[in-house]
Each structure stands twice: as C-alpha cells, then as structure tokens.
XYZ file of C-alpha atoms in Angstrom:
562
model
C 0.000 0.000 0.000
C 1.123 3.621 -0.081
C 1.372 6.269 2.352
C -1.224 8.642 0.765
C -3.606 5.400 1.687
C -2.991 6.472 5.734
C -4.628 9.591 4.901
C -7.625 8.554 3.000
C -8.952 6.324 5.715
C -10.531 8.557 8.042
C -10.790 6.159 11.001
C -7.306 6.151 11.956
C -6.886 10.254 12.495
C -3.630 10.433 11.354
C -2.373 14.388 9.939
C 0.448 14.694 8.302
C 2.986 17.064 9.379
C 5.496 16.820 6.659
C 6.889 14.689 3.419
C 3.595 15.637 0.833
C 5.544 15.033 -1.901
C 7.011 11.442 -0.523
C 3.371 10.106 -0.439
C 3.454 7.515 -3.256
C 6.047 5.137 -0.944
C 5.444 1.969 -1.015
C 4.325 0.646 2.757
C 5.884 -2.901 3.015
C 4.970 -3.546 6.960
C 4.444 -1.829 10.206
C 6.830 -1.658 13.770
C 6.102 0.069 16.782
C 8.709 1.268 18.734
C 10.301 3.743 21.659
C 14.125 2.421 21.404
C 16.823 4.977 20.467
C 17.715 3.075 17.820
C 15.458 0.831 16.452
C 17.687 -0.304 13.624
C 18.521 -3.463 14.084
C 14.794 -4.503 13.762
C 14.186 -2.594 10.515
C 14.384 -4.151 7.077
C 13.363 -0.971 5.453
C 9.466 0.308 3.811
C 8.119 0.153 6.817
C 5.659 2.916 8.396
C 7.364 3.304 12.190
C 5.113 4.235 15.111
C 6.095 5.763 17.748
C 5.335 7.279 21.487
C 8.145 9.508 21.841
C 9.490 7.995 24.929
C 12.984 7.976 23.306
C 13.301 11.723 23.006
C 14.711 13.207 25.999
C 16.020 16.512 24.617
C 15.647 18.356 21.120
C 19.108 16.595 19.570
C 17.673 13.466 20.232
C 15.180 13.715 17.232
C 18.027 14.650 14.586
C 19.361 11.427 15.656
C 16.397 9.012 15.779
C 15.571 10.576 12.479
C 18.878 9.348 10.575
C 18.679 5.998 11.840
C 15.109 5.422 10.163
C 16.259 6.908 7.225
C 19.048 5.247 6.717
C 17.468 1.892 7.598
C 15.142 2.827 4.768
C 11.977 3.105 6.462
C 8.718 4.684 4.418
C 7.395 6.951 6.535
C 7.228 8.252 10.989
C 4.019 8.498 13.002
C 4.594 10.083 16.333
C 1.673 9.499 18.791
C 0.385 13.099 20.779
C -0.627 10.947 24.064
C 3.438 11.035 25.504
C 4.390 14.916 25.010
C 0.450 16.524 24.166
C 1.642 17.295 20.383
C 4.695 16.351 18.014
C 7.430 18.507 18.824
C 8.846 21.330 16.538
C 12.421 19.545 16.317
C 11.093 16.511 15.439
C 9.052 17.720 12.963
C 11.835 19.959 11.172
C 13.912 16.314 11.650
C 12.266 14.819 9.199
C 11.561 17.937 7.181
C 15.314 18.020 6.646
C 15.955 14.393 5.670
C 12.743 14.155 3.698
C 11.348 12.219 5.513
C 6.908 11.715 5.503
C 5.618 12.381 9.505
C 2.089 11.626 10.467
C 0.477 12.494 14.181
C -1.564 10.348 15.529
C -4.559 11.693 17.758
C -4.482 10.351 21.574
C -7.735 8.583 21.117
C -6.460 6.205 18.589
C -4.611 2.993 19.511
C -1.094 2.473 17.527
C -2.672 -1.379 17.423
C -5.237 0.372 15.273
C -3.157 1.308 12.941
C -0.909 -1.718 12.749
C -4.246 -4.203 12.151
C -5.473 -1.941 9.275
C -1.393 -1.691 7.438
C -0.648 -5.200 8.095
C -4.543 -6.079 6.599
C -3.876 -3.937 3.686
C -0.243 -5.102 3.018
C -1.340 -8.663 3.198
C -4.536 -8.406 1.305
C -2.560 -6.865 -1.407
C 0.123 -9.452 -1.387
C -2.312 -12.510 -1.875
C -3.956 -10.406 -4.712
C -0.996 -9.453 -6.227
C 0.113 -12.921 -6.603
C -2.661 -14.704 -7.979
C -3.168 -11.947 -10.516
C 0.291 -11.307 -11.512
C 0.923 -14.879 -12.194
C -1.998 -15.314 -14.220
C -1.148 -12.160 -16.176
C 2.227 -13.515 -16.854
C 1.029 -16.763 -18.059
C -1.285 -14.865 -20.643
C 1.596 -12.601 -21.666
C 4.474 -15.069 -21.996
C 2.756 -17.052 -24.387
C 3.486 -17.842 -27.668
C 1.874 -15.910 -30.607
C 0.697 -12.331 -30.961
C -0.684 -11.917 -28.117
C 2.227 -12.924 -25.845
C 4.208 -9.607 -24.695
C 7.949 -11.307 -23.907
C 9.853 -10.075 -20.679
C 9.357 -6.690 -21.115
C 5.812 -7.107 -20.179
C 6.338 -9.053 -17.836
C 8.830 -6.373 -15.810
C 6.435 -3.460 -16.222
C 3.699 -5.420 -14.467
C 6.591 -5.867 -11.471
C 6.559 -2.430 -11.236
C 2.701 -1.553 -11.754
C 1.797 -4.429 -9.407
C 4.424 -4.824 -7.149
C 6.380 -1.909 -7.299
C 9.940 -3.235 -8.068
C 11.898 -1.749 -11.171
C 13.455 -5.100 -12.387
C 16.047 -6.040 -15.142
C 16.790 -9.058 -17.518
C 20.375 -8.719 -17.933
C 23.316 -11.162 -19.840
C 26.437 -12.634 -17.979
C 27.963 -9.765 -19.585
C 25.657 -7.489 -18.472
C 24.422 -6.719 -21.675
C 20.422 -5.020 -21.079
C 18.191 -8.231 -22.450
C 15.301 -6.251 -20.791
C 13.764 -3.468 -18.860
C 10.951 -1.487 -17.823
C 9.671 0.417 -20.964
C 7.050 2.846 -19.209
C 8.145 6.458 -19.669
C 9.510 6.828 -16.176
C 11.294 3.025 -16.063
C 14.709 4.027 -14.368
C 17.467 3.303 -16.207
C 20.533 0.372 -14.889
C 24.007 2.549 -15.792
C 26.254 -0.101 -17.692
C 28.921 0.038 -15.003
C 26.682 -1.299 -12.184
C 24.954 -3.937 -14.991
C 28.545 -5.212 -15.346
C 29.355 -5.346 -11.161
C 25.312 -7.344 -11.088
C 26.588 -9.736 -13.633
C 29.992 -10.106 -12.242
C 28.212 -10.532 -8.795
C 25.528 -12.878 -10.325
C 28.306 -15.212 -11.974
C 30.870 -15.429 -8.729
C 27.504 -16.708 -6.372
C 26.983 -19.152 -9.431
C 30.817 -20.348 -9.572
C 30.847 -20.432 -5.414
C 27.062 -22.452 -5.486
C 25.293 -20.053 -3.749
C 21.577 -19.940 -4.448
C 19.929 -17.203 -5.036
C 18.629 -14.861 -4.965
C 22.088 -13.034 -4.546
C 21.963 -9.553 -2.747
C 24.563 -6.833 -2.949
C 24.812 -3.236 -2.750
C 26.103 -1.948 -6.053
C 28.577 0.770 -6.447
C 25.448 3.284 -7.108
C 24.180 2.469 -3.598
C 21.300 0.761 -4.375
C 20.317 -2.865 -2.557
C 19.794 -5.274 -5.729
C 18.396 -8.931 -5.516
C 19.332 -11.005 -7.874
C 17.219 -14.111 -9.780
C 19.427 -16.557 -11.786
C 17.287 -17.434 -15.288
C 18.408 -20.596 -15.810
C 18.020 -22.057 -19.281
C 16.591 -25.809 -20.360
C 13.768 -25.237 -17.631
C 10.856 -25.039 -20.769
C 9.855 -28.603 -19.943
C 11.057 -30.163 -22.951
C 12.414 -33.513 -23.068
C 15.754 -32.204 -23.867
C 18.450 -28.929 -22.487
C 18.824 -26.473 -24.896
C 22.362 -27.417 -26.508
C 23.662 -24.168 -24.774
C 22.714 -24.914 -20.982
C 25.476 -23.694 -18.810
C 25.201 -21.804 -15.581
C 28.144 -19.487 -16.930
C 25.857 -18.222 -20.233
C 22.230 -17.496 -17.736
C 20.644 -14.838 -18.009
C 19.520 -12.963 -14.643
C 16.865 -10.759 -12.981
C 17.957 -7.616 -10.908
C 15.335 -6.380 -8.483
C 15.877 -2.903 -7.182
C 15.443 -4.188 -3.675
C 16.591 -5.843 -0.688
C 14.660 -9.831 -0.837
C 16.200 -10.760 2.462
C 13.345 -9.904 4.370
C 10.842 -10.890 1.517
C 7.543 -13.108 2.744
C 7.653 -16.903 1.047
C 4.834 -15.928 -1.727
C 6.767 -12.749 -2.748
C 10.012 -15.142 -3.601
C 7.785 -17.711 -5.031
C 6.165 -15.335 -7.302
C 9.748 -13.557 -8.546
C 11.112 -17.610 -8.806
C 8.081 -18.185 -11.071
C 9.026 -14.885 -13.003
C 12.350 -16.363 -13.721
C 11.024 -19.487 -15.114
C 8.341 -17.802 -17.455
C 11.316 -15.580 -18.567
C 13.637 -19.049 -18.656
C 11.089 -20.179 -21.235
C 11.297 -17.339 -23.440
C 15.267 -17.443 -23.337
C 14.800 -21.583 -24.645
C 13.042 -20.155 -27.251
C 15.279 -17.856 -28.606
C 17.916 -20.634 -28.173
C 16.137 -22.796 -29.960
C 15.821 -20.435 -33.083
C 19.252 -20.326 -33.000
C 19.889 -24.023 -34.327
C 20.169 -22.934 -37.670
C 22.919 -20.303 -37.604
C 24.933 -22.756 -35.423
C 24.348 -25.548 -38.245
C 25.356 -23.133 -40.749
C 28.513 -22.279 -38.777
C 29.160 -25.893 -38.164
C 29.113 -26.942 -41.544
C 31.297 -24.038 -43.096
C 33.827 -24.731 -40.082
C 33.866 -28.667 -41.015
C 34.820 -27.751 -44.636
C 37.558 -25.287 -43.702
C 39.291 -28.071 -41.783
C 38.784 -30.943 -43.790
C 40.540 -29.005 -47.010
C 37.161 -28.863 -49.080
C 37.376 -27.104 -52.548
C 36.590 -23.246 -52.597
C 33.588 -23.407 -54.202
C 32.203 -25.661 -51.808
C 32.618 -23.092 -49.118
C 31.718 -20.277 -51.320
C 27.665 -22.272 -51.582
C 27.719 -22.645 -48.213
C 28.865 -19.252 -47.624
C 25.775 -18.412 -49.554
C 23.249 -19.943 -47.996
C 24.543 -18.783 -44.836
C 24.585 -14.488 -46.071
C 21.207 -14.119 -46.059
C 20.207 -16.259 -42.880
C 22.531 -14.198 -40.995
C 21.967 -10.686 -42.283
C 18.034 -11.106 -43.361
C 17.741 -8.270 -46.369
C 20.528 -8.795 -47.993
C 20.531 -7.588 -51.721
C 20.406 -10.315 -53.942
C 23.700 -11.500 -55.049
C 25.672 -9.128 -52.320
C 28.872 -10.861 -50.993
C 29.296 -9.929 -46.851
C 32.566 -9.327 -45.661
C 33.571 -12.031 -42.881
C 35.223 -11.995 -39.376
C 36.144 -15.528 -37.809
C 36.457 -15.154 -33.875
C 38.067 -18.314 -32.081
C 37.275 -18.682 -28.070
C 39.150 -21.200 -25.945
C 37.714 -22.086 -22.563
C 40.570 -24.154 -20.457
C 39.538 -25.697 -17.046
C 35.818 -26.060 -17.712
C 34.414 -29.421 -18.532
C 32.567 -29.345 -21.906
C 34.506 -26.312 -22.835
C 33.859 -26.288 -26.344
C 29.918 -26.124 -25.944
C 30.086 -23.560 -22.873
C 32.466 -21.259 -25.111
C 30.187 -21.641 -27.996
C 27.595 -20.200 -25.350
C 29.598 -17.698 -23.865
C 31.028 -16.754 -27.590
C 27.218 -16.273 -28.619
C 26.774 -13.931 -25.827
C 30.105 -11.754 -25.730
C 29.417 -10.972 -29.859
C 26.527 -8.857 -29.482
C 27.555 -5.400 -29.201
C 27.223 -4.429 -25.448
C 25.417 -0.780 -26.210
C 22.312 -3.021 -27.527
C 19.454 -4.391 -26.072
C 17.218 -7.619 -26.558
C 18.145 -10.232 -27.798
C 17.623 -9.745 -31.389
C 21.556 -8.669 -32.335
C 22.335 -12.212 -31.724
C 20.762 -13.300 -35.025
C 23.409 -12.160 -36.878
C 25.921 -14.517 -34.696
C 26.919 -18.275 -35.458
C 29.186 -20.355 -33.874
C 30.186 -23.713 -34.209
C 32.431 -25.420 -31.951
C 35.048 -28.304 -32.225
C 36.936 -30.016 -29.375
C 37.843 -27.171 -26.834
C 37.208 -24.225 -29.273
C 34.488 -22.277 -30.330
C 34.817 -20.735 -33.711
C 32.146 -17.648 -34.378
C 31.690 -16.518 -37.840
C 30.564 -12.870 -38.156
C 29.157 -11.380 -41.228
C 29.677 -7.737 -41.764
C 27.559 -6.224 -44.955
C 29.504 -4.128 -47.426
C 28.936 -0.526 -47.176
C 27.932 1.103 -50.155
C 30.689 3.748 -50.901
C 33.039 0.509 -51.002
C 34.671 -0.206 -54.663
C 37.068 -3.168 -53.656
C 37.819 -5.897 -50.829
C 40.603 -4.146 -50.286
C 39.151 -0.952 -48.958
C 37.983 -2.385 -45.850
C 41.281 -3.515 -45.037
C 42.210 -1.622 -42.485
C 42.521 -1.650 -38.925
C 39.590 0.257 -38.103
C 37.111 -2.153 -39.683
C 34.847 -5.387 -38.063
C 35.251 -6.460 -34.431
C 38.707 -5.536 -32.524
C 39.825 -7.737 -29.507
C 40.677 -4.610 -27.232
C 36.974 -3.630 -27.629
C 35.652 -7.400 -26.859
C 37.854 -7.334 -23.762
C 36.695 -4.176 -22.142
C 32.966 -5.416 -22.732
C 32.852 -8.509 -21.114
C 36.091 -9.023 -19.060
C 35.247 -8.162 -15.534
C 31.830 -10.213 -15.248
C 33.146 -13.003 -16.842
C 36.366 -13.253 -14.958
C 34.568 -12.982 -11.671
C 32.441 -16.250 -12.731
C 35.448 -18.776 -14.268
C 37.093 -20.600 -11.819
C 40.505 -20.310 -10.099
C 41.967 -22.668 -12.739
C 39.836 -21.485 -15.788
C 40.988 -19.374 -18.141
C 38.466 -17.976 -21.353
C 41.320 -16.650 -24.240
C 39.770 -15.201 -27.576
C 41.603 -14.340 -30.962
C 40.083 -12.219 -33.674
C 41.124 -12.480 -37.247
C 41.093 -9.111 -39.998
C 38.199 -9.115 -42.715
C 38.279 -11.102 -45.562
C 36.043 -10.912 -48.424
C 35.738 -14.532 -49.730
C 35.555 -18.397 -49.359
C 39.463 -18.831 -50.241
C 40.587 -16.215 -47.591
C 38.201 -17.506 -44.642
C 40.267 -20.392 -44.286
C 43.490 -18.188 -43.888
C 40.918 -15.735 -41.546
C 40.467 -18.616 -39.240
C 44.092 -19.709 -38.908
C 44.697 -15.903 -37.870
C 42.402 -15.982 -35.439
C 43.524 -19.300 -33.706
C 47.127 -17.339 -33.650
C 45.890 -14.664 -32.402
C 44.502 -16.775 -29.853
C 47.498 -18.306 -28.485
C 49.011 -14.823 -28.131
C 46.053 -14.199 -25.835
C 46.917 -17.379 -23.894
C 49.959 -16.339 -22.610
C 48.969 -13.159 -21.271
C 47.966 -13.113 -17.777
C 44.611 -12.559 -16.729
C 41.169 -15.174 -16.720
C 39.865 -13.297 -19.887
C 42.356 -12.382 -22.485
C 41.651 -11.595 -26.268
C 44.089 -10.189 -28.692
C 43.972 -9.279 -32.654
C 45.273 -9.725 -35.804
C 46.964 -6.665 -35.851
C 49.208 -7.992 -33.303
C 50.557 -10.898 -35.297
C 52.680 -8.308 -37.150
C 54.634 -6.858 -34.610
C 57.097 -8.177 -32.045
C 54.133 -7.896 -29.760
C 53.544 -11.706 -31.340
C 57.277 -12.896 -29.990
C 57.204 -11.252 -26.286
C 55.038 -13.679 -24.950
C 56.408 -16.585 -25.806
C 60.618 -15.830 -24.478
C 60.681 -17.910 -20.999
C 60.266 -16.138 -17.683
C 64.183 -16.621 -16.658
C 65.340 -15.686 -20.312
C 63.016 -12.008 -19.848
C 64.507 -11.593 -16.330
C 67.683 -11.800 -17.388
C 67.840 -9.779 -20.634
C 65.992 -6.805 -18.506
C 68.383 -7.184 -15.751
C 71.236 -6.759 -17.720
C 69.871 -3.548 -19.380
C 67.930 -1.611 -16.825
C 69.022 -2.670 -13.557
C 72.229 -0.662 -13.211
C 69.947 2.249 -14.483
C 67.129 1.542 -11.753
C 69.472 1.418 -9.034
C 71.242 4.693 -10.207
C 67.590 6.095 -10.703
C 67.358 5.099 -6.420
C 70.735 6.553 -5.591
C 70.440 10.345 -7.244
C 66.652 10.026 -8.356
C 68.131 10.762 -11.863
C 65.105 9.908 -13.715
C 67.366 7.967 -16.291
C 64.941 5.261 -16.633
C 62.103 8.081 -17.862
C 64.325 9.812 -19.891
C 65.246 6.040 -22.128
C 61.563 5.813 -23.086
C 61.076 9.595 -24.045
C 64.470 8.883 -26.155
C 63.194 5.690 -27.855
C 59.735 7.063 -28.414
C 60.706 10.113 -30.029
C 63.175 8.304 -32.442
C 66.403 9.715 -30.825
C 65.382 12.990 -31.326
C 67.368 15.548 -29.194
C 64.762 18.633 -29.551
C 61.831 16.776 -29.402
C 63.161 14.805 -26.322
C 64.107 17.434 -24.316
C 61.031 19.148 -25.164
C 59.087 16.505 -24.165
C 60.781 16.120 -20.365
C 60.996 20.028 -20.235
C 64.686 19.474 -19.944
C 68.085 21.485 -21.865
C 69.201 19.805 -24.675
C 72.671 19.594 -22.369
C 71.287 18.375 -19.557
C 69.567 15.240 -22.077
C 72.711 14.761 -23.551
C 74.258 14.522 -20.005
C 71.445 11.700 -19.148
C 71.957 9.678 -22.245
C 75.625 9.494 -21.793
C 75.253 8.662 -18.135
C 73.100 5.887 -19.373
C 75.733 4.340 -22.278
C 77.819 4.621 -19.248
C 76.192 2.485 -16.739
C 75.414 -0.189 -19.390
C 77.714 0.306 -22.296
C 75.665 0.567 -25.310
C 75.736 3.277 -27.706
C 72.009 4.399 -28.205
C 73.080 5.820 -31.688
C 73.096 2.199 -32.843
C 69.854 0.547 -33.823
C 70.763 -2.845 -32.263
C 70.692 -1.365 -29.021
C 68.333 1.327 -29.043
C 66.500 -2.003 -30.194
C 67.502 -4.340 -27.297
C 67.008 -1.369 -24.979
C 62.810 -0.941 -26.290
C 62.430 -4.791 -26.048
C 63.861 -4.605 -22.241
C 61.633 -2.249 -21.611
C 58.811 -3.883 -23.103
C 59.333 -6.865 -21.002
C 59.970 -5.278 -17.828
C-alpha cells in the first residue's frame, strides 16, 4: 500500500505534518517502537510508530531521524498521548531528511493502525500474486498476443512496485521497464550485477544473490536458468556461466515466502522465453558448423563459397540479392571447464553482441560452431555502399577488434570462471571470400594463443598484433626475460634510487621520439645539455651506444618486457 492510503482512511486520524511530496512510498509492513535506535529490527518500507518515549532533549530527534532513514523506512508516526503534540524539532527532523511524519490523535490505539497496514499489506500481497501470475502466463505465451519479458517487468513495477532487469552474464540489457519513467541500470553497475551474479553461481550459492552496487542501491538477484521449458531435452547451450539474470531494485532478504515464489516463477516464465530464442538459433549454429567442417577438412573453394551463400542471407536477413558480406572468424578457448567447447560456444554467442544493444535480437546475426575445446564464431559484416574493392575495408579500423571485446565482457566473466579457468579469444582481420576464410580462421587461432599467454582469466588479442614483435614477447621464458631486462635496466634503476636521476624516464622519451634531441628534451621540459648529459650517463652504466639501432632495439624490447 502507499502512504497517501494512511490519509484517506478517516478512522485512523492520522495528519500529516510533513513529506507531501514522498506520499506515493510503497508501505511494506508496520513496527512500533520507543528504542533509540530501532535499527537493528528494521528491514526498510516500513511505516514506524512511535510514542516519543525515546526523546529526551531536542538533539535526540536529529538522531532518531537518521537511523530510520538510513534503515530505509517509508514513513514516521509520532503518537500526541506522551508529550500533548509532536514537537517542533522533530518535525523539522524529518523535514530536513525528507522524511513523511504523520500524528496520531491520543484517542487512537497504535494497534489500530498496525491491524489496518498489516490487513492492507497482506490483502494486497495474496492479490498481487494470484493476478500477476496469471497475467504472466497470458503474456508469456506464444503468438501475438504474448508480450515477452518486457511485459512481464512493467507489471513488477505496476503491481508490485519493483523496477526489475533481464540482464546477460555480460551485463548486456536483455530487458527493462519500458514505461516512460522506467529508471534506467548505468552499464557500469549492470557489469558489477553480472559479475556478482556469476561469482555466487561459480561459489554455489543460491539465489537470490543480494549486494549493494557501487550506485548504492540494494539489488536482488534471480538466476534465469536455461533448459527449464519442460522439454524432453536442455537447450544445446545450458550452462550456468551463459544465464541470463533478474535484478530487483530491492533488498529480498526480508521478503515473505509468496513474494520469492512469485519472482522464482518470473524467472522461469522468462527461462522459457530465453529456450526459445535458443532454440531459433539451431540454424545459424548448423550453418557455422558446416562451413567450419569444410575449412578443416581441405574442401574445394567453391564448396565453401555455396555454403557461404546460404549462410549471407540467414545471418543478415535483407541482404541484396547476389551481395557478398565481408567475414570476421572469432576463435574462443575455454581451459579448465568441462565441456569447454559447448560452454564457449555459449559464452562466444553472448560476448558478440555489441554491449550498447538491447534484446536479444543482435544475436541473429551470430553463429558459432564449436570443435573439441574451441568455439569458432563466424561474423558477417555487410559491405557498405561507398566501397569499390575488398581491399578498402582492409584496415585496422574495420569489423570487431579484440581490445573492444575485452573491455565489454572481461570483468563479469572473470569474476564467474574458476581459479583454474581461463576464457582466451583471438580475432582475425576481414576477408572478403571463401578462399581467404580459411586463412581468416588460422589468424584468429594465432591470435589466440598470443592471448593465452597473457595473464589474466579473460584475455583476447587481434590480428593486428601478429605483425609486430608484440607476437614474440610472450612466448621468451620467464628466466630468459629476467635476465635480458636485468642486464639492461638494472644498473639504471638502481642509479635512478641513488640520485633520483630519472634515467629510466628519460630512455623511453628517447626511444619514443626516435632519438630525437629537440623533441626529447622538449618533451621532459629538460636542456638539450642536460639530455645529452642523461643519455651518456646511461651508455655509461650499461655500455651501449644508443646511436646504434641494435641497441636502441635491445634497450625498447627490455623495456617492453619489464
């Protein structure tokens, strides 16, 4: 019920002294109390009643007034039998922390009050319930006149009052509230739900999961876990790692049974919706299965150019007749994980779709096969118009990069793999017909095992990498780095501790500006004679001459690998 309710029933002869515009809160229960501080017995939305006894001089109020606040309660009523009226400080209390404050008259009993909330709140509980599930039923089915999640999450928040989410294990927006004052879930704290969502998963906690996100807002969260339709069979990508999950703007720890019933049936209504758009993704995933099983058995070009053919227009529906797509082969690896080739097709299906979208639909233009351990995703991009030839796309700023993938999906997914599992991705450049794909895939399984040994849980890198000495660093031995940087920059470092010389500083503005002099000491802010002074004292300490390319070389790989 809401506050504005209290008012409207005459028989409990309540004023209100403060909070007008605060009237539409939601009143979740009732408490009575005269402790100083009550808040160890408050859950938040309730409507607090209270004698007065606690107040024993005007600061007290201030301070009674900021522990119901920040316990999150909906609204104060302060009897008149204990001090004749509500007192002045009390009242600008509240006033101050926006807080809603009723009176209540002497005559009427604070048991009066707490029989008619509690018969309210519970009467609208039980209707709730058996109305909201029916609704959902109606408007999760199949056919026109089934409405999909979003439906379903407005009639949380007309019924219920909770603003809820559908989110990815990315933490990608599947769904939201769509009325014209639905708040909106920032993408940083739809990243630290997911993130939270997948490490109660990986530890087997069950839900829901509850956490304060960096926004300060108490969240619940639902796991939506797939292959609960009924069927007789999972959907091919069941894995806890690729579930979707509600986020309830609220705190579920003090939640009645029937209220977590009713958001656990939610999930599954919105778990059958998620089968079925698995489901209708059987066909891409054939297609990428079959084109993947004639790249590696050696199958004649224009074998793969057919099936390259049938797959265009699947993939991006509206494509002109005859068009060629340019294509982008992404390879996933998921180590430590049994099944890892299906659960990194899953997860590979997911991390695609551009993160700024919402819904599901941008996975439609996504297939992925897998083989063994690996998950191989074949991406179609459409030609744009003002292009004359294959090779003006051939650049670096064209199709899916891996530095992009990574900062979209890294943090939630590496808080749900396990201490021993690692997910490493490798993206290959565009290519522009059957005979290159196969080269495009061999790319991007390189650029894959340059991603493997890089630290980190989640690691991607790109093709642009596998011409550049970025491709060789990771693969020299841990003693054989150690030792070349050593050699090179140790005598500088310790120097650098000694007469805090900078030196170490002053090699990387050298080597990035070529071994320019003027630019250099530009750069630092330094005399040209007080550079040349550094440099030498550096040749000095290591003996190298940094006008030689060999060792301004060796000096930029130390540095590099340091």
């Amino acid at each position: 019920m809401r506050l504005r309710a209290l008012l409207e029933t005459d028989a409990l002869g309540l004023r209100l002294l403060g909070g007008e515009d605060e009237l539409d809160r939601t009143v979740r229960g009732v408490m009575t109390t005269d402790l100083r501080d009550p808040s160890r017995y408050l859950s938040g939305g309730e409507l607090v009643l209270t004698g007065l006894a606690w107040r024993r001089e005007p600061d007290d109020s201030e301070r009674f007034v900021r522990i119901l606040v920040a316990a999150g309660v909906a609204g104060l009523a302060a009897g008149e039998a204990e001090l004749g009226s509500v007192p002045e400080d009390l009242v600008r209390a509240c006033a101050r922390h926006r807080l809603p404050l009723f009176s209540v008259v002497e005559d009427v009993a604070f048991a009066s009050v707490t029989e008619h909330v509690v018969r309210q709140v519970s009467g609208e509980r039980a209707g709730d319930l058996a109305a909201v599930v029916d609704r959902h039923r109606r408007l999760m089915a199949p056919g026109a006149t089934g409405g999909g999640p979003e439906v379903v999450l407005d009639l949380l928040g007309s019924d219920l009052d909770l603003a809820a989410w559908v989110l990815s294990p990315t933490g990608r927006l599947i769904a939201g509230p769509t009325g014209p004052e639905a708040a909106e879930l920032p993408r940083p704290v739809r990243a630290q739900l997911a993130g939270e969502h997948l490490a109660a998963r990986r530890a087997g906690r069950h839900g829901p999961h509850r956490l304060t996100a960096a926004n300060g807002v108490a969240y619940s969260l639902f796991p939506i876990r797939g292959g609960t339709s009924g069927g007789d069979t999972p959907p091919p990508l069941a894995t806890p790692l690729a579930d979707w999950l509600l986020a309830v703007a609220a705190d579920a720890g003090e939640w009645p049974d029937e209220r977590l019933d009713l958001l656990h049936g939610v999930t599954q209504l919105i778990a059958v919706e998620r089968d079925r758009r698995d489901a209708a993704g059987a066909v891409r995933r054939q297609l990428a299965q079959e084109v993947l099983e004639l790249l590696q058995t050696g199958a004649p070009t224009s074998e793969v150019t057919a099936r390259l053919r049938v797959a265009a227009p699947v993939l991006l529906p509206g494509l002109d007749s005859g068009a060629v797509p340019h294509w982008q082969v992404v390879v996933a690896r998921l180590e430590g994980e049994l099944d890892g080739g299906p659960v990194a097709q899953a997860l590979l299906e997911e991390i695609l779709v551009d993160p700024r979208s919402a819904g599901a639909g941008p996975s439609d233009r996504i297939a992925v096969a897998h083989t063994g351990d690996e998950a191989v995703a074949l991406l179609p991009l459409p030609v744009p118009a003002d292009v004359v030839s294959a090779e003006d796309t051939e650049d670096d700023g064209a199709g899916l990069h891996a530095d992009a993938l990574l900062a979209a999906v890294g943090e939630p997914l590496a808080r749900g793999l396990g201490d021993d599992a690692r997910l490493t991705l490798g993206v290959s450049a565009l290519v522009h017909s059957a005979e290159a794909l196969r080269g495009a895939l061999e790319e991007a399984r390189h650029a894959r095992r340059v991603a493997a040994a890089r630290p980190g849980r989640v690691s991607a890198a790109g093709h642009q990498e596998l011409a550049s000495h970025v491709l060789l660093l990771p693969f020299v031995p841990d003693d054989v780095r150690r030792a070349f940087t050593a050699r090179l920059l140790d005598p500088l470092r310790a120097y650098d501790r000694r007469h805090r010389a900078e030196l170490i500083p002053t090699l990387e503005a050298f080597l990035e500006c070529d071994g320019s002099w003027t630019r250099c000491a530009a750069r630092l802010h330094l005399h040209v004679n007080t550079l040349r002074y550094r440099v030498g004292r550096i040749e000095q300490l290591t003996g190298r001459d940094l006008a030689r390319l060999e060792d301004k070389l060796d000096f930029f790989l130390a540095l590099r690998m340091s």
